[in-house]
């Protein structure tokens, strides 16, 4: 027992000696903990009036600039007002024709003019049917009709139907249709319309061979050569561009494949075939009816069959000229055709002016308003 106690004492003494042999390291004084309470400056009465911080406490001032409105907020209203500005510019450029037409129509028969307005509205319906028939997807009828009414206003501003095609392309893309299919639809629409007009003209020639004086309306050799050159120049220019610019080949081939696929699909659907070809065939006849109504309101001494045929012949000859809405070349060709068929020059000119008032000026402002409304509602 004494031996164990002795050993324990010796061990504890050795441990104490070892600890005392370690040199003492002075420790750093413990810094007091500082707790900083954060509070908004507005809650401090003395700092509530300082806009940028507290300079006395070393807080940097915070500069707050007023929030500027985004530029995108003004893009859509500007696009909505753009059609109205184009209408005003178009009216300023063609003010004399508008004034003369309104003066002549002031003494016309109002009932014939009202019937001409009805035929003008039905023209929009036939154009909407034609657009629906050119694409397999079902489009909302109300919005489609409104888009074609707006496209008619845009068509009288840009040449070669570019305005109408642009509005229709935006409308189709807004309905979720891919760009390739929408473009193929526009191409099919543009291809079917002249073919249908040619078929309607041949039908008129076959139905009224003795009434229509065809020999006087046949264009001369120069006009035929210009038309043939235009037919050949289009495919030749396309082939030249595709040969020179290689990046365009793949999109063009994809467009051709999409167009051929849609054409085969559409012609297996009887409703689309009727809408496509029926709408394309009805449109020129309805336009000729508007011309006949304008002539009847002024006492034009020609039957409706000759007036409609005069429209078909004049639009076929002067239609390919890239003018906004065909205004200018088609007007001159219409006057010549009516004079050849037996109308006095002054009366033929007044009839064409009345036709332009009914088909261009009367629906132009409502069409521009519809175009602005569709742009504001993001339909286009």
PDB file of C-alpha atoms in Angstrom, residues 33-138:
ATOM      1  CA  UNK A  33     -17.747  41.618 -29.043  1.00  0.00           C
ATOM      2  CA  UNK A  34     -19.540  44.538 -30.688  1.00  0.00           C
ATOM      3  CA  UNK A  35     -23.144  43.997 -31.765  1.00  0.00           C
ATOM      4  CA  UNK A  36     -24.298  46.408 -34.448  1.00  0.00           C
ATOM      5  CA  UNK A  37     -28.043  46.805 -34.780  1.00  0.00           C
ATOM      6  CA  UNK A  38     -29.133  47.436 -38.339  1.00  0.00           C
ATOM      7  CA  UNK A  39     -32.195  49.510 -39.007  1.00  0.00           C
ATOM      8  CA  UNK A  40     -33.457  51.415 -42.053  1.00  0.00           C
ATOM      9  CA  UNK A  41     -32.448  55.048 -42.207  1.00  0.00           C
ATOM     10  CA  UNK A  42     -36.047  56.098 -42.447  1.00  0.00           C
ATOM     11  CA  UNK A  43     -36.620  54.743 -38.901  1.00  0.00           C
ATOM     12  CA  UNK A  44     -33.965  57.061 -37.425  1.00  0.00           C
ATOM     13  CA  UNK A  45     -35.488  60.495 -36.862  1.00  0.00           C
ATOM     14  CA  UNK A  46     -32.211  62.348 -37.359  1.00  0.00           C
ATOM     15  CA  UNK A  47     -31.469  60.564 -40.649  1.00  0.00           C
ATOM     16  CA  UNK A  48     -34.968  60.387 -42.071  1.00  0.00           C
ATOM     17  CA  UNK A  49     -34.441  63.512 -44.165  1.00  0.00           C
ATOM     18  CA  UNK A  50     -31.146  62.411 -45.702  1.00  0.00           C
ATOM     19  CA  UNK A  51     -31.791  60.990 -49.240  1.00  0.00           C
ATOM     20  CA  UNK A  52     -28.488  59.231 -49.785  1.00  0.00           C
ATOM     21  CA  UNK A  53     -27.381  58.038 -46.376  1.00  0.00           C
ATOM     22  CA  UNK A  54     -25.675  59.481 -43.288  1.00  0.00           C
ATOM     23  CA  UNK A  55     -22.424  61.317 -44.142  1.00  0.00           C
ATOM     24  CA  UNK A  56     -21.634  61.808 -40.492  1.00  0.00           C
ATOM     25  CA  UNK A  57     -21.565  58.045 -39.900  1.00  0.00           C
ATOM     26  CA  UNK A  58     -19.480  57.266 -42.990  1.00  0.00           C
ATOM     27  CA  UNK A  59     -22.324  55.770 -45.054  1.00  0.00           C
ATOM     28  CA  UNK A  60     -21.826  56.381 -48.769  1.00  0.00           C
ATOM     29  CA  UNK A  61     -24.699  58.186 -50.467  1.00  0.00           C
ATOM     30  CA  UNK A  62     -26.896  56.061 -52.716  1.00  0.00           C
ATOM     31  CA  UNK A  63     -27.846  57.765 -55.967  1.00  0.00           C
ATOM     32  CA  UNK A  64     -31.306  56.835 -57.150  1.00  0.00           C
ATOM     33  CA  UNK A  65     -32.226  57.766 -60.724  1.00  0.00           C
ATOM     34  CA  UNK A  66     -35.811  57.818 -61.982  1.00  0.00           C
ATOM     35  CA  UNK A  67     -36.776  54.674 -63.863  1.00  0.00           C
ATOM     36  CA  UNK A  68     -36.841  55.280 -67.582  1.00  0.00           C
ATOM     37  CA  UNK A  69     -39.681  53.710 -69.589  1.00  0.00           C
ATOM     38  CA  UNK A  70     -38.678  50.846 -71.832  1.00  0.00           C
ATOM     39  CA  UNK A  71     -38.504  51.514 -75.566  1.00  0.00           C
ATOM     40  CA  UNK A  72     -40.611  48.421 -76.271  1.00  0.00           C
ATOM     41  CA  UNK A  73     -43.602  50.186 -74.735  1.00  0.00           C
ATOM     42  CA  UNK A  74     -43.688  52.572 -77.681  1.00  0.00           C
ATOM     43  CA  UNK A  75     -43.027  50.074 -80.470  1.00  0.00           C
ATOM     44  CA  UNK A  76     -46.494  48.513 -80.632  1.00  0.00           C
ATOM     45  CA  UNK A  77     -48.407  51.841 -80.410  1.00  0.00           C
ATOM     46  CA  UNK A  78     -46.167  53.169 -83.187  1.00  0.00           C
ATOM     47  CA  UNK A  79     -46.952  50.120 -85.316  1.00  0.00           C
ATOM     48  CA  UNK A  80     -50.631  50.620 -84.580  1.00  0.00           C
ATOM     49  CA  UNK A  81     -50.513  54.249 -85.787  1.00  0.00           C
ATOM     50  CA  UNK A  82     -48.338  53.493 -88.809  1.00  0.00           C
ATOM     51  CA  UNK A  83     -51.248  52.364 -91.061  1.00  0.00           C
ATOM     52  CA  UNK A  84     -53.113  55.607 -90.350  1.00  0.00           C
ATOM     53  CA  UNK A  85     -50.033  57.621 -91.331  1.00  0.00           C
ATOM     54  CA  UNK A  86     -49.783  55.647 -94.562  1.00  0.00           C
ATOM     55  CA  UNK A  87     -53.456  56.368 -95.298  1.00  0.00           C
ATOM     56  CA  UNK A  88     -52.838  60.078 -94.806  1.00  0.00           C
ATOM     57  CA  UNK A  89     -49.780  60.008 -97.086  1.00  0.00           C
ATOM     58  CA  UNK A  90     -51.655  58.020 -99.715  1.00  0.00           C
ATOM     59  CA  UNK A  91     -54.549  60.498 -99.608  1.00  0.00           C
ATOM     60  CA  UNK A  92     -52.145  63.416-100.018  1.00  0.00           C
ATOM     61  CA  UNK A  93     -50.514  61.830-103.072  1.00  0.00           C
ATOM     62  CA  UNK A  94     -53.788  60.906-104.804  1.00  0.00           C
ATOM     63  CA  UNK A  95     -56.006  63.699-103.532  1.00  0.00           C
ATOM     64  CA  UNK A  96     -57.115  64.907-106.999  1.00  0.00           C
ATOM     65  CA  UNK A  97     -58.455  61.486-107.999  1.00  0.00           C
ATOM     66  CA  UNK A  98     -60.259  61.125-104.673  1.00  0.00           C
ATOM     67  CA  UNK A  99     -61.826  64.593-105.021  1.00  0.00           C
ATOM     68  CA  UNK A 100     -62.942  64.029-108.622  1.00  0.00           C
ATOM     69  CA  UNK A 101     -64.372  60.613-107.799  1.00  0.00           C
ATOM     70  CA  UNK A 102     -66.308  61.932-104.827  1.00  0.00           C
ATOM     71  CA  UNK A 103     -67.666  64.813-106.926  1.00  0.00           C
ATOM     72  CA  UNK A 104     -68.851  62.495-109.693  1.00  0.00           C
ATOM     73  CA  UNK A 105     -70.332  59.966-107.279  1.00  0.00           C
ATOM     74  CA  UNK A 106     -72.318  62.722-105.564  1.00  0.00           C
ATOM     75  CA  UNK A 107     -74.761  62.667-108.482  1.00  0.00           C
ATOM     76  CA  UNK A 108     -74.753  58.862-108.888  1.00  0.00           C
ATOM     77  CA  UNK A 109     -77.560  56.484-107.974  1.00  0.00           C
ATOM     78  CA  UNK A 110     -77.027  55.654-104.272  1.00  0.00           C
ATOM     79  CA  UNK A 111     -78.678  52.227-104.464  1.00  0.00           C
ATOM     80  CA  UNK A 112     -76.220  50.991-107.073  1.00  0.00           C
ATOM     81  CA  UNK A 113     -73.390  52.373-104.944  1.00  0.00           C
ATOM     82  CA  UNK A 114     -74.748  50.540-101.901  1.00  0.00           C
ATOM     83  CA  UNK A 115     -74.811  47.314-103.914  1.00  0.00           C
ATOM     84  CA  UNK A 116     -71.209  48.005-104.899  1.00  0.00           C
ATOM     85  CA  UNK A 117     -70.304  48.327-101.194  1.00  0.00           C
ATOM     86  CA  UNK A 118     -71.930  44.935-100.567  1.00  0.00           C
ATOM     87  CA  UNK A 119     -69.869  43.359-103.351  1.00  0.00           C
ATOM     88  CA  UNK A 120     -66.721  44.957-101.888  1.00  0.00           C
ATOM     89  CA  UNK A 121     -67.393  43.347 -98.509  1.00  0.00           C
ATOM     90  CA  UNK A 122     -68.060  39.983-100.167  1.00  0.00           C
ATOM     91  CA  UNK A 123     -64.656  40.332-101.867  1.00  0.00           C
ATOM     92  CA  UNK A 124     -63.054  40.208 -98.400  1.00  0.00           C
ATOM     93  CA  UNK A 125     -65.056  37.066 -97.614  1.00  0.00           C
ATOM     94  CA  UNK A 126     -63.865  35.362-100.812  1.00  0.00           C
ATOM     95  CA  UNK A 127     -60.269  36.355-100.053  1.00  0.00           C
ATOM     96  CA  UNK A 128     -60.596  34.880 -96.550  1.00  0.00           C
ATOM     97  CA  UNK A 129     -61.938  31.621 -98.043  1.00  0.00           C
ATOM     98  CA  UNK A 130     -59.018  31.587-100.446  1.00  0.00           C
ATOM     99  CA  UNK A 131     -56.528  32.019 -97.584  1.00  0.00           C
ATOM    100  CA  UNK A 132     -58.165  29.248 -95.555  1.00  0.00           C
ATOM    101  CA  UNK A 133     -58.092  26.915 -98.540  1.00  0.00           C
ATOM    102  CA  UNK A 134     -54.351  27.460 -98.971  1.00  0.00           C
ATOM    103  CA  UNK A 135     -53.429  25.895 -95.612  1.00  0.00           C
ATOM    104  CA  UNK A 136     -54.524  22.612 -93.981  1.00  0.00           C
ATOM    105  CA  UNK A 137     -54.825  24.081 -90.457  1.00  0.00           C
ATOM    106  CA  UNK A 138     -58.185  25.435 -89.404  1.00  0.00           C
TER     107      UNK A 138
END
